[in-house]
Amino acid sequence: MSTFIRSRLRAVPVLAWMVLIALVLRLALIPFNSFLFEDLMDANHIHAWEQGNVARALLAGHGFGSPFCFHPAIGDHAAGLSAHCGRIFPSFRNSHRPVDLCHSRFDCLINSLACIPIFLIARRSFGARVALWAAWVWVFFPYGIYFSAAWAWSTHLLLLCLCWMLYMAQDLERSPRLALWAGFGALAGFAALTEPSILVVVPFLLLLAAWRLASAGKRWLLPGVVASLTLAAVISPWLIREDLVFHRFIPMRDGMGLEMWMGNNGDNLRWTSDDKHPLHDAAELANYNAGELAYMDHKAHLADAYIQGHPRWYAWMCVRRAVYLWTGYWSFDSRYLAMEPTDRKTFRLPPA
């Protein structure tokens, strides 16, 4: 029997073992979130889970809305329809147990499945040996394990989509098959409905593939048109919905004004002013509840006015944010470190 079991285990593809081990590691970390890490799904954070709040509104029959309005002090009623979040992820979380069941298992599974495209991309580019190393590194990558177990947003689904897009883009460079290009357009549209920021990458991938086909003397214009039309067909229902609901064109999401204002209002203690967000400020929430588009437009106007009036401050903050993005360093100010205790650990500062 043992010989039979060993032979069966050896027959399991290595990618299956990678996904399984990665999933086990990520699921095993979830019970330890509350005392090893900052538990982003505990009672102090769950009200700030915009995409989960939208999922609750969908489940309650209120439609796609209420990103800021599931809070013990407010109740679970809908505050109105919204264009604040991407469409796909809240729909996946439309469950009676979105926090426990969907967050725990869905995110960990999606993150683990990224082993497959990582392996395939690396094998095609650098060979089988490097591909195995790359995939196993992802299996045991600390950030991959931590964020899938603790981070409840659409990061993991977007990661998986981007990895498969990069893999398919390599095929686009070699083949003008219309079905392949249409498939890439559909995947890109799905990713865009998850997080619209991915649309920044899509034109570069398509243009590079079209240039490679043209250089090889193959047709490129019709495949590019097919991919673009397929992408447009996938995202257009959401754009039409926003036009019908809000009576104006909204490019996928309407939260840019709020995000700009939170980061450009004169407060540089952190890279953004989370305390001024409607999730954390009752007055801001009341203003938001008066109308989402009017609120976002007002915040965009305030941010633009501040940037115009303080161009040097804005330029310096852009530099600081770039440094923070790549190094994790923002400030040694004691007030900042009190809000970000992990930074003190990272840079080994003495207690304040």
mmCIF file of C-alpha atoms in Angstrom:
data_model
loop_
_atom_site.group_PDB
_atom_site.id
_atom_site.type_symbol
_atom_site.label_atom_id
_atom_site.label_comp_id
_atom_site.label_asym_id
_atom_site.label_seq_id
_atom_site.Cartn_x
_atom_site.Cartn_y
_atom_site.Cartn_z
ATOM 1 C CA MET A 1 0.000 0.000 0.000
ATOM 2 C CA SER A 2 2.807 2.431 0.868
ATOM 3 C CA THR A 3 4.454 1.797 -2.495
ATOM 4 C CA PHE A 4 1.142 2.436 -4.230
ATOM 5 C CA ILE A 5 0.634 5.694 -2.306
ATOM 6 C CA ARG A 6 4.146 6.897 -3.079
ATOM 7 C CA SER A 7 3.681 6.176 -6.765
ATOM 8 C CA ARG A 8 0.382 8.034 -6.792
ATOM 9 C CA LEU A 9 1.911 11.012 -5.016
ATOM 10 C CA ARG A 10 4.759 11.150 -7.523
ATOM 11 C CA ALA A 11 2.182 11.224 -10.294
ATOM 12 C CA VAL A 12 0.677 14.448 -8.982
ATOM 13 C CA PRO A 13 1.995 17.375 -11.061
ATOM 14 C CA VAL A 14 4.418 19.644 -9.263
ATOM 15 C CA LEU A 15 2.146 22.652 -9.893
ATOM 16 C CA ALA A 16 -0.638 20.935 -7.976
ATOM 17 C CA TRP A 17 1.701 20.454 -5.019
ATOM 18 C CA MET A 18 2.732 24.095 -5.205
ATOM 19 C CA VAL A 19 -0.852 25.339 -5.122
ATOM 20 C CA LEU A 20 -1.794 22.937 -2.335
ATOM 21 C CA ILE A 21 1.180 23.825 -0.121
ATOM 22 C CA ALA A 22 0.699 27.542 -0.757
ATOM 23 C CA LEU A 23 -2.984 27.265 0.158
ATOM 24 C CA VAL A 24 -2.269 25.336 3.364
ATOM 25 C CA LEU A 25 0.316 27.916 4.469
ATOM 26 C CA ARG A 26 -2.032 30.805 3.825
ATOM 27 C CA LEU A 27 -5.038 29.237 5.507
ATOM 28 C CA ALA A 28 -2.900 28.228 8.488
ATOM 29 C CA LEU A 29 -1.991 31.855 9.162
ATOM 30 C CA ILE A 30 -5.563 33.140 9.430
ATOM 31 C CA PRO A 31 -6.187 32.049 13.069
ATOM 32 C CA PHE A 32 -3.044 33.918 14.152
ATOM 33 C CA ASN A 33 -3.995 37.292 12.645
ATOM 34 C CA SER A 34 -5.602 38.603 15.813
ATOM 35 C CA PHE A 35 -2.461 38.412 17.966
ATOM 36 C CA LEU A 36 0.490 38.193 15.553
ATOM 37 C CA PHE A 37 -0.528 40.908 13.105
ATOM 38 C CA GLU A 38 -2.949 43.757 12.715
ATOM 39 C CA ASP A 39 -6.224 41.939 12.125
ATOM 40 C CA LEU A 40 -7.868 43.880 9.321
ATOM 41 C CA MET A 41 -11.080 41.900 9.715
ATOM 42 C CA ASP A 42 -11.669 42.523 13.420
ATOM 43 C CA ALA A 43 -14.401 44.751 14.882
ATOM 44 C CA ASN A 44 -12.181 47.832 14.684
ATOM 45 C CA HIS A 45 -11.517 47.446 10.961
ATOM 46 C CA ILE A 46 -14.433 45.596 9.382
ATOM 47 C CA HIS A 47 -16.557 48.724 9.014
ATOM 48 C CA ALA A 48 -13.821 50.098 6.702
ATOM 49 C CA TRP A 49 -14.117 47.204 4.283
ATOM 50 C CA GLU A 50 -15.760 49.082 1.404
ATOM 51 C CA GLN A 51 -16.020 46.127 -0.952
ATOM 52 C CA GLY A 52 -17.483 43.945 1.790
ATOM 53 C CA ASN A 53 -20.013 46.658 2.592
ATOM 54 C CA VAL A 54 -21.091 46.735 -1.049
ATOM 55 C CA ALA A 55 -21.422 42.946 -0.970
ATOM 56 C CA ARG A 56 -23.706 43.235 2.061
ATOM 57 C CA ALA A 57 -25.823 45.820 0.244
ATOM 58 C CA LEU A 58 -26.118 43.511 -2.768
ATOM 59 C CA LEU A 59 -27.112 40.618 -0.538
ATOM 60 C CA ALA A 60 -29.720 42.758 1.220
ATOM 61 C CA GLY A 61 -31.245 43.724 -2.121
ATOM 62 C CA HIS A 62 -30.183 47.377 -1.980
ATOM 63 C CA GLY A 63 -28.135 47.252 -5.161
ATOM 64 C CA PHE A 64 -24.508 48.144 -5.728
ATOM 65 C CA GLY A 65 -23.961 50.759 -3.037
ATOM 66 C CA SER A 66 -23.232 51.689 0.576
ATOM 67 C CA PRO A 67 -19.420 51.349 0.531
ATOM 68 C CA PHE A 68 -19.062 53.412 3.723
ATOM 69 C CA CYS A 69 -22.241 52.506 5.534
ATOM 70 C CA PHE A 70 -21.899 49.228 7.376
ATOM 71 C CA HIS A 71 -20.967 50.345 10.855
ATOM 72 C CA PRO A 72 -22.456 49.531 14.260
ATOM 73 C CA ALA A 73 -23.289 53.184 14.808
ATOM 74 C CA ILE A 74 -25.003 53.521 11.443
ATOM 75 C CA GLY A 75 -26.624 50.187 10.744
ATOM 76 C CA ASP A 76 -26.659 48.086 7.601
ATOM 77 C CA HIS A 77 -29.098 50.184 5.584
ATOM 78 C CA ALA A 78 -28.100 51.353 2.120
ATOM 79 C CA ALA A 79 -27.035 54.971 1.732
ATOM 80 C CA GLY A 80 -27.524 54.999 -2.016
ATOM 81 C CA LEU A 81 -26.081 53.500 -5.171
ATOM 82 C CA SER A 82 -22.379 53.914 -5.703
ATOM 83 C CA ALA A 83 -19.610 53.853 -8.297
ATOM 84 C CA HIS A 84 -16.844 53.834 -5.695
ATOM 85 C CA CYS A 85 -15.653 50.207 -6.074
ATOM 86 C CA GLY A 86 -14.895 47.897 -8.946
ATOM 87 C CA ARG A 87 -17.751 45.613 -9.959
ATOM 88 C CA ILE A 88 -16.293 42.104 -9.821
ATOM 89 C CA PHE A 89 -14.873 41.658 -6.344
ATOM 90 C CA PRO A 90 -17.947 42.714 -4.298
ATOM 91 C CA SER A 91 -20.047 40.376 -6.432
ATOM 92 C CA PHE A 92 -17.761 37.451 -5.547
ATOM 93 C CA ARG A 93 -18.216 38.373 -1.899
ATOM 94 C CA ASN A 94 -22.000 38.289 -2.089
ATOM 95 C CA SER A 95 -22.289 35.676 0.640
ATOM 96 C CA HIS A 96 -24.101 35.236 3.942
ATOM 97 C CA ARG A 97 -20.672 34.906 5.552
ATOM 98 C CA PRO A 98 -18.508 37.297 3.496
ATOM 99 C CA VAL A 99 -15.934 37.888 6.224
ATOM 100 C CA ASP A 100 -15.223 34.375 7.415
ATOM 101 C CA LEU A 101 -16.014 32.140 4.479
ATOM 102 C CA CYS A 102 -15.192 34.308 1.475
ATOM 103 C CA HIS A 103 -12.302 36.260 2.908
ATOM 104 C CA SER A 104 -10.519 33.278 4.390
ATOM 105 C CA ARG A 105 -10.857 30.787 1.607
ATOM 106 C CA PHE A 106 -11.355 32.825 -1.534
ATOM 107 C CA ASP A 107 -8.395 35.174 -1.110
ATOM 108 C CA CYS A 108 -6.026 32.412 -0.030
ATOM 109 C CA LEU A 109 -7.059 30.205 -2.950
ATOM 110 C CA ILE A 110 -6.723 32.986 -5.517
ATOM 111 C CA ASN A 111 -3.324 33.962 -4.148
ATOM 112 C CA SER A 112 -2.148 30.341 -4.233
ATOM 113 C CA LEU A 113 -3.288 29.840 -7.830
ATOM 114 C CA ALA A 114 -0.856 32.557 -8.904
ATOM 115 C CA CYS A 115 1.839 29.854 -8.725
ATOM 116 C CA ILE A 116 0.607 28.512 -12.063
ATOM 117 C CA PRO A 117 1.043 31.577 -14.307
ATOM 118 C CA ILE A 118 4.249 32.543 -12.467
ATOM 119 C CA PHE A 119 5.674 29.108 -13.337
ATOM 120 C CA LEU A 120 4.496 29.268 -16.945
ATOM 121 C CA ILE A 121 5.827 32.778 -17.554
ATOM 122 C CA ALA A 122 9.213 31.959 -16.039
ATOM 123 C CA ARG A 123 9.499 28.656 -17.931
ATOM 124 C CA ARG A 124 8.820 30.334 -21.243
ATOM 125 C CA SER A 125 11.264 33.156 -20.535
ATOM 126 C CA PHE A 126 14.084 31.483 -18.602
ATOM 127 C CA GLY A 127 13.604 27.716 -18.683
ATOM 128 C CA ALA A 128 12.158 24.988 -16.456
ATOM 129 C CA ARG A 129 14.720 25.273 -13.637
ATOM 130 C CA VAL A 130 14.148 28.987 -13.104
ATOM 131 C CA ALA A 131 10.400 28.435 -13.387
ATOM 132 C CA LEU A 132 10.446 25.940 -10.533
ATOM 133 C CA TRP A 133 12.458 28.310 -8.349
ATOM 134 C CA ALA A 134 10.154 31.242 -9.153
ATOM 135 C CA ALA A 135 6.990 29.300 -8.344
ATOM 136 C CA TRP A 136 8.377 27.819 -5.123
ATOM 137 C CA VAL A 137 9.514 31.270 -4.027
ATOM 138 C CA TRP A 138 5.941 32.460 -4.406
ATOM 139 C CA VAL A 139 4.672 29.499 -2.402
ATOM 140 C CA PHE A 140 6.787 30.555 0.586
ATOM 141 C CA PHE A 141 6.922 34.305 -0.070
ATOM 142 C CA PRO A 142 6.153 35.987 3.299
ATOM 143 C CA TYR A 143 4.194 38.891 1.837
ATOM 144 C CA GLY A 144 2.147 36.545 -0.324
ATOM 145 C CA ILE A 145 1.251 34.472 2.707
ATOM 146 C CA TYR A 146 0.542 37.429 4.990
ATOM 147 C CA PHE A 147 -1.560 39.545 2.628
ATOM 148 C CA SER A 148 -3.713 36.667 1.422
ATOM 149 C CA ALA A 149 -4.530 35.778 5.035
ATOM 150 C CA ALA A 150 -4.993 39.331 6.315
ATOM 151 C CA TRP A 151 -5.848 41.603 3.391
ATOM 152 C CA ALA A 152 -9.488 41.539 2.347
ATOM 153 C CA TRP A 153 -9.424 43.691 -0.763
ATOM 154 C CA SER A 154 -9.180 42.760 -4.441
ATOM 155 C CA THR A 155 -5.361 42.633 -4.501
ATOM 156 C CA HIS A 156 -5.184 38.859 -4.931
ATOM 157 C CA LEU A 157 -7.707 38.594 -7.740
ATOM 158 C CA LEU A 158 -6.016 41.440 -9.598
ATOM 159 C CA LEU A 159 -2.647 39.734 -9.147
ATOM 160 C CA LEU A 160 -3.953 36.504 -10.680
ATOM 161 C CA CYS A 161 -5.523 38.382 -13.595
ATOM 162 C CA LEU A 162 -2.338 40.342 -14.260
ATOM 163 C CA CYS A 163 -0.183 37.212 -14.224
ATOM 164 C CA TRP A 164 -2.416 35.499 -16.780
ATOM 165 C CA MET A 165 -2.508 38.664 -18.890
ATOM 166 C CA LEU A 166 1.290 38.715 -18.993
ATOM 167 C CA TYR A 167 1.331 35.049 -19.987
ATOM 168 C CA MET A 168 -1.253 35.573 -22.723
ATOM 169 C CA ALA A 169 0.596 38.672 -23.940
ATOM 170 C CA GLN A 170 3.573 36.449 -24.736
ATOM 171 C CA ASP A 171 1.284 34.366 -26.957
ATOM 172 C CA LEU A 172 -0.106 37.497 -28.625
ATOM 173 C CA GLU A 173 3.414 38.405 -29.781
ATOM 174 C CA ARG A 174 3.621 35.128 -31.719
ATOM 175 C CA SER A 175 0.113 34.525 -33.007
ATOM 176 C CA PRO A 176 -2.537 36.677 -34.737
ATOM 177 C CA ARG A 177 -5.312 34.183 -33.960
ATOM 178 C CA LEU A 178 -8.444 36.218 -33.353
ATOM 179 C CA ALA A 179 -9.750 33.884 -30.649
ATOM 180 C CA LEU A 180 -6.550 34.402 -28.658
ATOM 181 C CA TRP A 181 -6.737 38.174 -28.927
ATOM 182 C CA ALA A 182 -10.432 38.154 -28.052
ATOM 183 C CA GLY A 183 -9.640 36.046 -24.991
ATOM 184 C CA PHE A 184 -7.027 38.556 -23.890
ATOM 185 C CA GLY A 185 -9.551 41.369 -24.310
ATOM 186 C CA ALA A 186 -12.117 39.500 -22.222
ATOM 187 C CA LEU A 187 -9.588 38.840 -19.463
ATOM 188 C CA ALA A 188 -8.457 42.469 -19.528
ATOM 189 C CA GLY A 189 -12.071 43.598 -19.223
ATOM 190 C CA PHE A 190 -12.644 41.265 -16.281
ATOM 191 C CA ALA A 191 -9.502 42.622 -14.612
ATOM 192 C CA ALA A 192 -10.619 46.204 -15.273
ATOM 193 C CA LEU A 193 -13.942 45.553 -13.570
ATOM 194 C CA THR A 194 -11.946 44.217 -10.627
ATOM 195 C CA GLU A 195 -9.587 47.209 -10.421
ATOM 196 C CA PRO A 196 -9.664 49.815 -13.225
ATOM 197 C CA SER A 197 -6.006 50.735 -12.662
ATOM 198 C CA ILE A 198 -5.065 47.652 -14.673
ATOM 199 C CA LEU A 199 -6.181 49.487 -17.819
ATOM 200 C CA VAL A 200 -2.917 51.442 -17.690
ATOM 201 C CA VAL A 201 -1.030 48.244 -18.548
ATOM 202 C CA VAL A 202 -3.292 46.925 -21.304
ATOM 203 C CA PRO A 203 -2.395 49.365 -24.135
ATOM 204 C CA PHE A 204 1.334 48.721 -23.682
ATOM 205 C CA LEU A 205 0.840 44.943 -23.859
ATOM 206 C CA LEU A 206 -1.316 45.231 -26.973
ATOM 207 C CA LEU A 207 1.003 47.677 -28.712
ATOM 208 C CA LEU A 208 4.075 45.560 -27.991
ATOM 209 C CA ALA A 209 2.340 42.437 -29.306
ATOM 210 C CA ALA A 210 1.139 44.287 -32.426
ATOM 211 C CA TRP A 211 4.668 45.605 -33.065
ATOM 212 C CA ARG A 212 6.147 42.109 -32.741
ATOM 213 C CA LEU A 213 3.580 40.702 -35.196
ATOM 214 C CA ALA A 214 4.185 43.534 -37.645
ATOM 215 C CA SER A 215 7.947 42.976 -37.423
ATOM 216 C CA ALA A 216 7.383 39.312 -38.273
ATOM 217 C CA GLY A 217 5.230 40.218 -41.272
ATOM 218 C CA LYS A 218 2.010 38.933 -39.703
ATOM 219 C CA ARG A 219 -1.324 40.687 -39.527
ATOM 220 C CA TRP A 220 -1.717 42.853 -36.443
ATOM 221 C CA LEU A 221 -4.429 45.440 -37.031
ATOM 222 C CA LEU A 222 -7.465 43.147 -37.044
ATOM 223 C CA PRO A 223 -6.314 41.193 -33.930
ATOM 224 C CA GLY A 224 -5.753 44.488 -32.122
ATOM 225 C CA VAL A 225 -9.209 45.704 -33.074
ATOM 226 C CA VAL A 226 -10.790 42.425 -31.929
ATOM 227 C CA ALA A 227 -9.031 42.599 -28.545
ATOM 228 C CA SER A 228 -10.042 46.236 -28.069
ATOM 229 C CA LEU A 229 -13.672 45.622 -29.018
ATOM 230 C CA THR A 230 -13.870 42.609 -26.713
ATOM 231 C CA LEU A 231 -12.469 44.659 -23.843
ATOM 232 C CA ALA A 232 -14.980 47.420 -24.565
ATOM 233 C CA ALA A 233 -17.840 44.910 -24.708
ATOM 234 C CA VAL A 234 -16.933 43.509 -21.281
ATOM 235 C CA ILE A 235 -16.710 46.847 -19.462
ATOM 236 C CA SER A 236 -19.438 48.730 -21.350
ATOM 237 C CA PRO A 237 -22.394 47.359 -19.304
ATOM 238 C CA TRP A 238 -20.833 48.845 -16.163
ATOM 239 C CA LEU A 239 -20.237 52.195 -17.899
ATOM 240 C CA ILE A 240 -23.809 52.196 -19.182
ATOM 241 C CA ARG A 241 -25.082 51.412 -15.690
ATOM 242 C CA GLU A 242 -23.165 54.364 -14.266
ATOM 243 C CA ASP A 243 -24.516 56.680 -16.949
ATOM 244 C CA LEU A 244 -28.078 55.544 -16.285
ATOM 245 C CA VAL A 245 -27.749 55.830 -12.503
ATOM 246 C CA PHE A 246 -25.688 59.019 -12.222
ATOM 247 C CA HIS A 247 -26.642 60.672 -15.545
ATOM 248 C CA ARG A 248 -23.070 61.347 -16.609
ATOM 249 C CA PHE A 249 -20.026 59.482 -17.834
ATOM 250 C CA ILE A 250 -17.894 58.020 -15.029
ATOM 251 C CA PRO A 251 -14.625 56.329 -16.051
ATOM 252 C CA MET A 252 -15.111 53.098 -14.077
ATOM 253 C CA ARG A 253 -14.905 54.618 -10.548
ATOM 254 C CA ASP A 254 -15.672 58.011 -9.033
ATOM 255 C CA GLY A 255 -13.417 58.053 -5.945
ATOM 256 C CA MET A 256 -10.457 59.983 -7.389
ATOM 257 C CA GLY A 257 -11.564 63.305 -5.907
ATOM 258 C CA LEU A 258 -11.653 61.922 -2.376
ATOM 259 C CA GLU A 259 -8.309 60.156 -2.731
ATOM 260 C CA MET A 260 -6.650 63.277 -4.135
ATOM 261 C CA TRP A 261 -7.994 65.456 -1.331
ATOM 262 C CA MET A 262 -6.969 63.001 1.386
ATOM 263 C CA GLY A 263 -3.394 63.165 0.141
ATOM 264 C CA ASN A 264 -3.227 66.858 -0.761
ATOM 265 C CA ASN A 265 -4.737 68.996 1.971
ATOM 266 C CA GLY A 266 -1.632 70.244 3.772
ATOM 267 C CA ASP A 267 -1.353 67.362 6.214
ATOM 268 C CA ASN A 268 1.948 65.529 5.704
ATOM 269 C CA LEU A 269 2.123 63.511 8.914
ATOM 270 C CA ARG A 270 1.277 60.447 6.816
ATOM 271 C CA TRP A 271 1.109 59.869 3.075
ATOM 272 C CA THR A 272 -2.662 60.254 3.285
ATOM 273 C CA SER A 273 -5.191 61.568 5.800
ATOM 274 C CA ASP A 274 -7.169 58.468 6.724
ATOM 275 C CA ASP A 275 -8.718 60.251 9.695
ATOM 276 C CA LYS A 276 -10.548 62.569 7.273
ATOM 277 C CA HIS A 277 -12.112 59.690 5.333
ATOM 278 C CA PRO A 278 -15.906 59.206 5.601
ATOM 279 C CA LEU A 279 -15.234 55.833 7.211
ATOM 280 C CA HIS A 280 -13.508 57.552 10.132
ATOM 281 C CA ASP A 281 -15.110 61.002 10.312
ATOM 282 C CA ALA A 282 -18.821 61.370 11.078
ATOM 283 C CA ALA A 283 -19.052 64.813 9.480
ATOM 284 C CA GLU A 284 -17.438 63.593 6.268
ATOM 285 C CA LEU A 285 -19.779 60.602 6.208
ATOM 286 C CA ALA A 286 -22.785 62.891 6.546
ATOM 287 C CA ASN A 287 -21.530 64.993 3.638
ATOM 288 C CA TYR A 288 -20.966 61.860 1.582
ATOM 289 C CA ASN A 289 -24.449 60.553 2.333
ATOM 290 C CA ALA A 290 -25.905 63.760 0.917
ATOM 291 C CA GLY A 291 -24.748 62.628 -2.528
ATOM 292 C CA GLU A 292 -21.759 60.639 -3.712
ATOM 293 C CA LEU A 293 -20.999 62.501 -6.933
ATOM 294 C CA ALA A 294 -21.399 65.954 -5.406
ATOM 295 C CA TYR A 295 -19.151 64.922 -2.540
ATOM 296 C CA MET A 296 -16.448 63.544 -4.850
ATOM 297 C CA ASP A 297 -16.612 66.623 -7.082
ATOM 298 C CA HIS A 298 -16.222 68.922 -4.078
ATOM 299 C CA LYS A 299 -13.197 67.007 -2.807
ATOM 300 C CA ALA A 300 -11.614 67.088 -6.267
ATOM 301 C CA HIS A 301 -12.073 70.864 -6.357
ATOM 302 C CA LEU A 302 -10.467 71.257 -2.918
ATOM 303 C CA ALA A 303 -7.514 69.042 -3.867
ATOM 304 C CA ASP A 304 -6.971 70.877 -7.154
ATOM 305 C CA ALA A 305 -7.083 74.243 -5.410
ATOM 306 C CA TYR A 306 -4.544 73.169 -2.807
ATOM 307 C CA ILE A 307 -2.164 71.704 -5.402
ATOM 308 C CA GLN A 308 -2.403 74.844 -7.524
ATOM 309 C CA GLY A 309 -1.699 77.004 -4.489
ATOM 310 C CA HIS A 310 1.171 74.871 -3.142
ATOM 311 C CA PRO A 311 3.078 73.407 -6.128
ATOM 312 C CA ARG A 312 6.367 72.967 -4.228
ATOM 313 C CA TRP A 313 4.652 71.154 -1.364
ATOM 314 C CA TYR A 314 2.927 68.873 -3.880
ATOM 315 C CA ALA A 315 6.172 68.105 -5.742
ATOM 316 C CA TRP A 316 7.965 67.266 -2.498
ATOM 317 C CA MET A 317 5.116 65.015 -1.352
ATOM 318 C CA CYS A 318 5.259 63.158 -4.680
ATOM 319 C CA VAL A 319 8.949 62.484 -4.088
ATOM 320 C CA ARG A 320 8.280 61.318 -0.535
ATOM 321 C CA ARG A 321 5.521 58.988 -1.673
ATOM 322 C CA ALA A 322 7.785 57.475 -4.328
ATOM 323 C CA VAL A 323 10.448 56.818 -1.687
ATOM 324 C CA TYR A 324 7.847 55.349 0.660
ATOM 325 C CA LEU A 325 6.482 53.070 -2.057
ATOM 326 C CA TRP A 326 9.880 51.471 -2.664
ATOM 327 C CA THR A 327 11.406 51.573 0.830
ATOM 328 C CA GLY A 328 8.549 51.639 3.352
ATOM 329 C CA TYR A 329 10.071 54.722 4.986
ATOM 330 C CA TRP A 330 7.924 57.781 5.582
ATOM 331 C CA SER A 331 9.029 59.512 8.768
ATOM 332 C CA PHE A 332 10.669 59.069 12.181
ATOM 333 C CA ASP A 333 8.213 61.524 13.730
ATOM 334 C CA SER A 334 6.996 60.078 17.045
ATOM 335 C CA ARG A 335 3.380 60.919 16.192
ATOM 336 C CA TYR A 336 3.637 59.019 12.935
ATOM 337 C CA LEU A 337 5.335 56.025 14.550
ATOM 338 C CA ALA A 338 2.560 55.893 17.142
ATOM 339 C CA MET A 339 0.121 55.332 14.264
ATOM 340 C CA GLU A 340 2.433 52.938 12.420
ATOM 341 C CA PRO A 341 4.042 50.710 15.078
ATOM 342 C CA THR A 342 5.432 48.268 12.515
ATOM 343 C CA ASP A 343 7.651 51.005 11.087
ATOM 344 C CA ARG A 344 9.399 51.272 14.447
ATOM 345 C CA LYS A 345 10.075 47.534 14.326
ATOM 346 C CA THR A 346 11.291 47.694 10.745
ATOM 347 C CA PHE A 347 13.855 50.398 11.421
ATOM 348 C CA ARG A 348 14.643 49.227 14.996
ATOM 349 C CA LEU A 349 13.886 52.516 16.657
ATOM 350 C CA PRO A 350 13.720 52.694 20.456
ATOM 351 C CA PRO A 351 10.227 52.993 21.969
ATOM 352 C CA ALA A 352 8.817 56.510 21.875
#
